Coordinates of C-alpha atoms and ligand atoms in Angstrom, one line a residue:
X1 CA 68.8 6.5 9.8
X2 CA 70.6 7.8 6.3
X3 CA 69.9 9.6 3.1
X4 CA 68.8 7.3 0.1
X5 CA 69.9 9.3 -2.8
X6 CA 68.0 12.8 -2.0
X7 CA 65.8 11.9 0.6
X8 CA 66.5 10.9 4.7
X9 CA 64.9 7.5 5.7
X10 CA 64.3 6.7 9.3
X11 CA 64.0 2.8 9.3
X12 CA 62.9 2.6 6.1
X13 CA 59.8 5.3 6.1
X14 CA 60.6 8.6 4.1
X15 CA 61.3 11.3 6.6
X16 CA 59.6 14.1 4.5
X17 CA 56.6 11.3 4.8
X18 CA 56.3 12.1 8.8
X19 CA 56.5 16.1 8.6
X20 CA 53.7 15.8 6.8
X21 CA 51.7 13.4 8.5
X22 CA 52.0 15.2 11.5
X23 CA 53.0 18.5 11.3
X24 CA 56.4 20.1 12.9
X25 CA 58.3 20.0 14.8
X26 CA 57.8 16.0 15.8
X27 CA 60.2 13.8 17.5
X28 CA 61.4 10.5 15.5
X29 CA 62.8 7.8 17.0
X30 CA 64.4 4.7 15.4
X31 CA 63.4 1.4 17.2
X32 CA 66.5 -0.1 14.9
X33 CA 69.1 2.7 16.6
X34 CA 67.8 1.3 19.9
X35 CA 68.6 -1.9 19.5
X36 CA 71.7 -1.9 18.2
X37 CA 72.8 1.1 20.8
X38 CA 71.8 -1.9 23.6
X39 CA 73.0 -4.5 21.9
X40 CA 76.3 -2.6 21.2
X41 CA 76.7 -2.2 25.1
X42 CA 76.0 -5.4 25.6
X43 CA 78.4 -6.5 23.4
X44 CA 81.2 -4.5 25.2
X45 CA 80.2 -5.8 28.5
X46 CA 79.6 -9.6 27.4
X47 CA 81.9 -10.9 29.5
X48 CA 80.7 -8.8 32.7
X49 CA 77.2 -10.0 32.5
X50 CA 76.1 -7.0 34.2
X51 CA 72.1 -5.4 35.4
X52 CA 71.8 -2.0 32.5
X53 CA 69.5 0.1 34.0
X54 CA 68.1 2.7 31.4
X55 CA 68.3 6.2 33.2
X56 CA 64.6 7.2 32.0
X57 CA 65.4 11.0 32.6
X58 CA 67.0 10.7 29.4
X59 CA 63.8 9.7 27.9
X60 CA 60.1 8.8 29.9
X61 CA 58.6 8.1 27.0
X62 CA 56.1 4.9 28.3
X63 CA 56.1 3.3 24.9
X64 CA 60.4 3.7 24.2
X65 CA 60.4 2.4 28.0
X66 CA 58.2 -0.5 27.4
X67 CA 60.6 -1.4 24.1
X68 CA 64.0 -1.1 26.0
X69 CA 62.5 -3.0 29.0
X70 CA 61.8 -5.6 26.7
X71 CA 65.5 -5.4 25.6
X72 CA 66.4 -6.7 28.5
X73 CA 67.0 -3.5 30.3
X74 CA 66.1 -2.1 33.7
X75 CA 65.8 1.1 34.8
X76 CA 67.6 3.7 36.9
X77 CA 64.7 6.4 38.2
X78 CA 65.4 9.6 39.9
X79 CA 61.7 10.6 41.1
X80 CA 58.1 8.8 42.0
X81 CA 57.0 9.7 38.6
X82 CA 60.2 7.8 37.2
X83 CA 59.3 4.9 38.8
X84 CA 55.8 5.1 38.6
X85 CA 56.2 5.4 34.9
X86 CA 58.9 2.4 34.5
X87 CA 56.7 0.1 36.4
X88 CA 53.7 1.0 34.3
X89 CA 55.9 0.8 31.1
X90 CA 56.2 -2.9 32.3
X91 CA 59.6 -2.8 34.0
X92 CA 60.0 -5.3 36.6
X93 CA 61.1 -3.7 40.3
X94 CA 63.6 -6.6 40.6
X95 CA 65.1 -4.5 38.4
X96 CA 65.1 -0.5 39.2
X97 CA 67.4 1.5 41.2
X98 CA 66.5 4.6 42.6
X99 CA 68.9 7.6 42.7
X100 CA 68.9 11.5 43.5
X101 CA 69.8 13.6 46.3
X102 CA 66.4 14.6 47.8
X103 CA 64.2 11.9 47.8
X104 CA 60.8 12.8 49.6
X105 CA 60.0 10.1 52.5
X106 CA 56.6 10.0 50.0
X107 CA 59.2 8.7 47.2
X108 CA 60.4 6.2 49.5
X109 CA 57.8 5.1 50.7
X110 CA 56.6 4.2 47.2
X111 CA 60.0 2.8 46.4
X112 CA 60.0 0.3 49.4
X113 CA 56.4 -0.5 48.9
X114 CA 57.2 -1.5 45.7
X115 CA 60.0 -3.9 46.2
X116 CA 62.3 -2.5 43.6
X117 CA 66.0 -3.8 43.8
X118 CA 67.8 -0.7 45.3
X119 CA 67.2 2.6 46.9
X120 CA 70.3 4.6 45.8
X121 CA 71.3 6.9 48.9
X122 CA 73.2 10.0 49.1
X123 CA 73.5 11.6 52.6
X124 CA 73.3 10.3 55.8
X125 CA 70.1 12.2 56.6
X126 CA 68.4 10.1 53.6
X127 CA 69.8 6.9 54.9
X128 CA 68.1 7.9 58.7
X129 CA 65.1 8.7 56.6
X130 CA 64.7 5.1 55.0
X131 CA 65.5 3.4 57.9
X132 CA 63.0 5.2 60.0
X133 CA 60.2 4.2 57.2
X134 CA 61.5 0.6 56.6
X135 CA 61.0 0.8 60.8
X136 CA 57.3 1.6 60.4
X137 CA 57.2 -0.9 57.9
X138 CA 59.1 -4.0 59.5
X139 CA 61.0 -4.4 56.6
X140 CA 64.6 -4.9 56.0
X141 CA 65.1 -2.4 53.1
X142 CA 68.2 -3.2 50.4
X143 CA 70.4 0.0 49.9
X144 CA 73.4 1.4 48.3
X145 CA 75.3 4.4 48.9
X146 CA 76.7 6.7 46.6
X147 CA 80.2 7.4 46.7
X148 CA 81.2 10.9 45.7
X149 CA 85.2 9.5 44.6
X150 CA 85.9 13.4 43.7
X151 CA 86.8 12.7 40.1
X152 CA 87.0 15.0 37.2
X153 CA 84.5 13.7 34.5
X154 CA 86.4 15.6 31.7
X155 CA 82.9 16.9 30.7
X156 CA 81.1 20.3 30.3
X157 CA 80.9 21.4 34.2
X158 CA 77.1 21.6 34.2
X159 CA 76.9 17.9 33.6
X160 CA 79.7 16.9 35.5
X161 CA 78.8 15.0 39.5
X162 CA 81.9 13.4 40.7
X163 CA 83.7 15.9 42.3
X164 CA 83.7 17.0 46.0
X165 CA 82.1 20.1 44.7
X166 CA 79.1 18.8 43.6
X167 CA 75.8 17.9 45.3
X168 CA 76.2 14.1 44.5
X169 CA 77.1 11.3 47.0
X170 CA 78.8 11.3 50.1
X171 CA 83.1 11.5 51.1
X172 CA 85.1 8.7 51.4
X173 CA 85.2 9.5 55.0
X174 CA 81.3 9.8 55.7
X175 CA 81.3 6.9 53.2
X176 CA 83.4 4.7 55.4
X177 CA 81.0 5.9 58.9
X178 CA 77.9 5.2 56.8
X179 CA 78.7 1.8 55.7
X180 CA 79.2 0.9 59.5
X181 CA 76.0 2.3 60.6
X182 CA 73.9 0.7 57.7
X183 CA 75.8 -2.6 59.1
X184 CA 74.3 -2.4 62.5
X185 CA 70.8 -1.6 61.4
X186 CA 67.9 -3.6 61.6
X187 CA 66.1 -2.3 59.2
X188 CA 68.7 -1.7 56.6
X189 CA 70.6 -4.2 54.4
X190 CA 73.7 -2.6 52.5
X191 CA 73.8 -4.5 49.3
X192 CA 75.5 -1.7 46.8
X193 CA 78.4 0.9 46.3
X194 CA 77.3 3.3 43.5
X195 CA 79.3 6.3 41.5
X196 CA 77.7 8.0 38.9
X197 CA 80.8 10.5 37.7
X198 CA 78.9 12.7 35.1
X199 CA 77.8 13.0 31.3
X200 CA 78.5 12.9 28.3
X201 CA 81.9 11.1 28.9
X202 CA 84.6 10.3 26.2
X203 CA 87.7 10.0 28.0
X204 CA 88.1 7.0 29.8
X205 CA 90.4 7.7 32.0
X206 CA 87.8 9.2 34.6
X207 CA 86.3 5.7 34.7
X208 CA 90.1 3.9 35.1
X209 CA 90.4 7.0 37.9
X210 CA 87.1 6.2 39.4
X211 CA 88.1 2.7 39.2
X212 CA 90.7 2.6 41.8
X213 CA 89.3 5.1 44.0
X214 CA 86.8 2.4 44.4
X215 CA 89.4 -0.3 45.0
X216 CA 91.3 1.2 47.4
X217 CA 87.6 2.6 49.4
X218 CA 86.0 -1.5 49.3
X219 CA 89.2 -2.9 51.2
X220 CA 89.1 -0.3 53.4
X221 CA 85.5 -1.5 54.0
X222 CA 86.1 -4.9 54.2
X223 CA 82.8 -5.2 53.5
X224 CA 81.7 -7.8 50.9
X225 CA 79.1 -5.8 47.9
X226 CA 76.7 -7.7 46.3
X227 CA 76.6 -4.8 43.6
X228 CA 79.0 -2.2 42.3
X229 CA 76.8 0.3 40.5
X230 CA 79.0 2.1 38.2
X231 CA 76.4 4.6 36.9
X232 CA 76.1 5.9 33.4
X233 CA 77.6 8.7 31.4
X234 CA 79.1 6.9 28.4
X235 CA 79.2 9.8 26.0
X236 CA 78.2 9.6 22.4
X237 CA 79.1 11.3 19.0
X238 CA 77.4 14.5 18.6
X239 CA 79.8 15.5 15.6
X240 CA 80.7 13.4 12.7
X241 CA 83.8 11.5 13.0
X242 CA 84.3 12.9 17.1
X243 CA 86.1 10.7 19.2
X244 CA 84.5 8.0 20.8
X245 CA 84.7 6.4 24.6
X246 CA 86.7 3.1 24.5
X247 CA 83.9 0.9 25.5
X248 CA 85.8 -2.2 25.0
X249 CA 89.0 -0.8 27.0
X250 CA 86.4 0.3 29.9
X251 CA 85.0 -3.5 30.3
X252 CA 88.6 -4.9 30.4
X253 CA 89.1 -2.3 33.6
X254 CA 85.9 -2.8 35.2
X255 CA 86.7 -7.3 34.7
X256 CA 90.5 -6.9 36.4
X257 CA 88.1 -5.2 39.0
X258 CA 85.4 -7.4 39.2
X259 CA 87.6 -10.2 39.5
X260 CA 88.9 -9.4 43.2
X261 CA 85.5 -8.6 44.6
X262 CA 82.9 -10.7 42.4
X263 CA 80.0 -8.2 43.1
X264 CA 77.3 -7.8 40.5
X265 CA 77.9 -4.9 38.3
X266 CA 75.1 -2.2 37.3
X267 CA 75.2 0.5 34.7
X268 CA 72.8 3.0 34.2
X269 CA 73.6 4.8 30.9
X270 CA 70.9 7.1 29.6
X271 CA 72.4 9.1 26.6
X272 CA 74.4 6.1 24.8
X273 CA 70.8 4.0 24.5
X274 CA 68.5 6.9 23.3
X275 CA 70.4 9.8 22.4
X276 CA 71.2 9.0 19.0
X277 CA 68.3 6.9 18.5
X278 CA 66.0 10.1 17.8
X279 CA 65.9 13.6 15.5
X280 CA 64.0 16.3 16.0
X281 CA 62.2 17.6 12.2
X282 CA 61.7 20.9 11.8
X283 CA 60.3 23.7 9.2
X284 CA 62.0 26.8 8.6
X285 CA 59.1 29.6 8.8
X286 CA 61.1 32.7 8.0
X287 CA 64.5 33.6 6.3
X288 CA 65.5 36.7 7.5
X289 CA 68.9 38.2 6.0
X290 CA 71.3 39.4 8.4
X291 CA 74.9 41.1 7.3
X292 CA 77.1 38.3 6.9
X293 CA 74.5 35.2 7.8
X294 CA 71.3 34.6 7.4
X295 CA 69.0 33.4 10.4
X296 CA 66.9 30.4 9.4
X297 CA 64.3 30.1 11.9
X298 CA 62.7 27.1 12.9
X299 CA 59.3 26.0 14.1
X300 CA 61.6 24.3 17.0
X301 CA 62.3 26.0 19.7
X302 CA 64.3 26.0 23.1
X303 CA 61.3 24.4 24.6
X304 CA 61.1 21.4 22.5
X305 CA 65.5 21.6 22.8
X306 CA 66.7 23.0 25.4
X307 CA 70.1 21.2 25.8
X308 CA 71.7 24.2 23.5
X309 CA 70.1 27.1 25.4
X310 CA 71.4 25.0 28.6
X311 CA 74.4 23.7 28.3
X312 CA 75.7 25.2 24.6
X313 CA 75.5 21.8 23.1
X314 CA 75.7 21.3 19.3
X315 CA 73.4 19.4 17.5
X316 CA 74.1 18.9 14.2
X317 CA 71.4 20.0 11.5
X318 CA 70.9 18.6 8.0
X319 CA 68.4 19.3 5.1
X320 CA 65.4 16.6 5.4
X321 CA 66.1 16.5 1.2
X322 CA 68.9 17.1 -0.1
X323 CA 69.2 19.9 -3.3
X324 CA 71.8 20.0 -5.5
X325 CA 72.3 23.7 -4.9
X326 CA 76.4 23.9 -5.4
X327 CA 76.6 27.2 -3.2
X328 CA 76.5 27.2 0.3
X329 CA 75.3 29.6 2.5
X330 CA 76.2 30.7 6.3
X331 CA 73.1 30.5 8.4
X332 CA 72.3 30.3 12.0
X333 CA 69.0 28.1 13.0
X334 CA 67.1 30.0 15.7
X335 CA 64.1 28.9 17.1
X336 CA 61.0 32.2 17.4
X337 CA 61.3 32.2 21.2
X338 CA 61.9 35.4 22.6
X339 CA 65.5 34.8 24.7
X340 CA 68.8 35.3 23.1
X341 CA 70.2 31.8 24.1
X342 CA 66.8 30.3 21.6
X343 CA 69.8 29.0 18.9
X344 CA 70.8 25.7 17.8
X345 CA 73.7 26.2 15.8
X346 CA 76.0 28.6 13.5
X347 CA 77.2 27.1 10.3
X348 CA 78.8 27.7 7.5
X349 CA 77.9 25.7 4.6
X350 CA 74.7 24.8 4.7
X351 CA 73.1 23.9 1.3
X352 CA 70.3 27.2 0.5
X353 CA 67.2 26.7 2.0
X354 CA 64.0 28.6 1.5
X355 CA 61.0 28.8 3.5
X356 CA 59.0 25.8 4.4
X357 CA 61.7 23.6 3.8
X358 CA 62.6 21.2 6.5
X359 CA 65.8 20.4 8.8
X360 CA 66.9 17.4 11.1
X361 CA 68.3 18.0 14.3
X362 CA 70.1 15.2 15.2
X363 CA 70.9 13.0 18.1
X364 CA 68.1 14.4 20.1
X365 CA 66.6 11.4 21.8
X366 CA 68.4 11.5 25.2
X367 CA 67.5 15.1 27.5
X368 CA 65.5 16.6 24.6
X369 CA 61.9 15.7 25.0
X370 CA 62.5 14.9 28.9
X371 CA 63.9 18.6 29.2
X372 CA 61.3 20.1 27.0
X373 CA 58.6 22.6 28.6
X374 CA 55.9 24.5 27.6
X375 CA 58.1 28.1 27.5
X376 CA 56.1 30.6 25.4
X377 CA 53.1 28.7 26.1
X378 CA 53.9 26.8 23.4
X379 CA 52.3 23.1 22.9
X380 CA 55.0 20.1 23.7
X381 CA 55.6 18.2 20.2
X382 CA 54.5 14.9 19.0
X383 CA 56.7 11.9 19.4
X384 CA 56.4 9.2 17.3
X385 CA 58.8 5.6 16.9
X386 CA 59.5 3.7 14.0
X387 CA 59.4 0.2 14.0
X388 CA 59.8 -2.9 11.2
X389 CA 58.7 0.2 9.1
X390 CA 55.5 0.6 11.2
X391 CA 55.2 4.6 12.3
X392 CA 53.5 4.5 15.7
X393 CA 52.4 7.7 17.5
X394 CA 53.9 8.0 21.0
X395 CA 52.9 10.6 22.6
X396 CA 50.8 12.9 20.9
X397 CA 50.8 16.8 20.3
X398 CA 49.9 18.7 23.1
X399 CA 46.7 20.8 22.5
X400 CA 46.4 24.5 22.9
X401 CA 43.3 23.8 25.2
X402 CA 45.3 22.1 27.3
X403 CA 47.3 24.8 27.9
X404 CA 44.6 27.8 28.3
Ligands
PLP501 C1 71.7 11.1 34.7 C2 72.2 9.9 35.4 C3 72.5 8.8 34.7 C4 72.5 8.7 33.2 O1 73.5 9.5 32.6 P1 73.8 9.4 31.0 O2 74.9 10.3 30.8 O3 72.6 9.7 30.3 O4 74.3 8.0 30.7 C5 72.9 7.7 35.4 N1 72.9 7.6 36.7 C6 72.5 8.7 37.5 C7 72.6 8.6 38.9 C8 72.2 9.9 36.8 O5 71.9 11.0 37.5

């Protein structure tokens, strides 16, 4: 995904090719940027050999699922739909986990119906709930809990799950009662420990924390895990030249740990597979002059993005083509929806633009289409991945019909 001279090329097809093939805005993705994002994790984690589970709330698409299942990768689901939508996308159950804090017995059901690897628990009540289903099943259902190690992720606090605060796993106390319970159950077999500390993660030293709280919680235990599911959250580079999570320092950690115990070890990153694996193109419809800025605003919107309205994160924006326009202007890209918090970004030298030209948000695969709505009433975008060069629609347009 680069410029060639002028122009921006996604794998290879001209980008100003797409916008008008299929009208804005329209989600790209990068099959290429995919591969190498899972083959870069692997990398890291050679030596662990562990299960990745894709967290498909980053991205449901059926067709990107299908491709990173393919990859090798399994999936970490956090609803029925998840999972329904991971096993149609060809994702074998052997290989999904399922996580969240309110699972409906209806989800569970489905889950252990299903056979999929792990049910992900988070409260005792949940636990009470699968055993009393597995019960009416005669089954032995495989579980983890989710540890809550009270962490600080070092993130933005809306995406942050790891400390006692949050709605997210259980105590290290409640922990330690739960994993004796499971132990005398029937119908329950205690196969996993799980964290999942937060988003959006650079710092590693969460992760080494998180690390030893985890030690020091499994001897107490003395109870032998088949899996340690460390969750996801490896963050990625939203601005040129950011700093960057220390992948390769994180495996070492998570080997001197492995080493004592021997469990299996799951991840379930979301953003580091898709995020920047996919832009978002967009047309400016009006320039409207405005003291000292100018408001470029798009034919995206808040709906189709909502992670700046959300959380105030920055994408970055680029021209689609480059000009050679040696001024630079001061603009802020708004989308037409009718809230205040309906930006993207403020910046300050941004090549001119006029209207109808066309923009690239970046890094907008992970939590941008899955968070996208139909605010405004206005119709969800087109998707479409490139592949070998080969443009593929993936999910198409929504149609105003379907919306009346
Ligand atoms: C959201 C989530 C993930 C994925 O997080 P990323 O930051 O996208 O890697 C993994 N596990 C659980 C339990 C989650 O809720």
């Amino acid at each position: 995904m680069k410029y060639k001279r002028k122009n921006y090329f996604v794998d290879g097809v001209k980008s100003s090719i797409l916008a008008k093939k299929f009208s804005t805005p329209l989600y790209c993705y990068s099959y290429k940027k995919i591969r190498d994002n899972i083959n870069d994790l692997k990398k890291n984690f050679n030596n662990l050999n562990p299960l990745i589970c894709f967290a498909v709330k980053a991205n449901p698409n059926k067709s990107l699922l299908s491709e990173i299942g393919k990859l090798g990768l399994g999936a970490d689901v956090v609803s029925m739909g998840e999972l329904m939508k991971a096993i149609k996308a060809g994702i074998k159950p052997d290989k999904i986990v399922f996580s969240g804090v309110g699972k409906t017995n209806i989800e569970i059901d489905y889950a252990i119906k299903n056979k999929i690897l792990l049910i992900n628990a988070e409260s005792k009540s949940e636990i009470l709930e699968i055993e009393k289903i597995a019960k009416n099943k005669r089954r032995k259902v495989d579980i983890g809990i989710r540890l809550n190690p009270n962490t600080d992720a070092k993130t933005l606090s809306q995406i942050s799950t790891g400390k006692k605060e949050n709605k997210f796993g259980v105590s290290e106390d409640t922990f330690l009662d739960l994993v004796s319970y499971v132990n005398k159950s029937k119908n329950l077999n205690l196969k996993c420990l799980s964290v999942h500390i937060g988003s959006q993660i650079l710092d590693i030293k969460p992760y080494q924390k998180t690390l030893k709280i985890l030690d020091k919680i499994i001897k107490k235990t003395k109870y032998n895990f088949e899996y340690i599911d460390l969750g996801g959250g490896m963050g990625i580079n939203y601005k040129k030249g950011g700093k960057k999570l220390n992948l390769k320092k994180y495996a070492e950690d998570i080997i001197k740990f492995k080493k004592k115990y021997n469990s299996k070890i799951i991840f379930e990153p979301g953003r580091s597979i898709i995020g920047s694996a996919g832009i978002l193109i967009s047309k400016v419809i009006y320039i409207k002059e405005g003291g000292k800025k100018s408001f470029i605003i798009l034919d995206a919107a808040m709906n189709d993005l909502m992670r700046p309205a959300l959380y105030n994160a920055k994408h970055q924006i680029i021209p689609l083509i480059k000009n050679n326009s040696k001024s630079k202007k001061k603009y802020e890209f708004v989308g037409p929806i009718c809230e205040t918090t309906d930006k993207f970004l403020s910046t300050k030298n941004f090549q001119v633009l006029k209207e109808k030209d066309l923009v690239i948000i970046c890094d907008v695969g992970a939590y941008g289409m899955s968070l996208s709505s139909n605010y405004n009433l206005r119709p969800k975008p087109t998707e479409i991945l490139i592949k070998n060069s080969q443009i593929k629609i993936i999910s198409k347009r929504q149609n105003l019909k379907d919306l009346m």
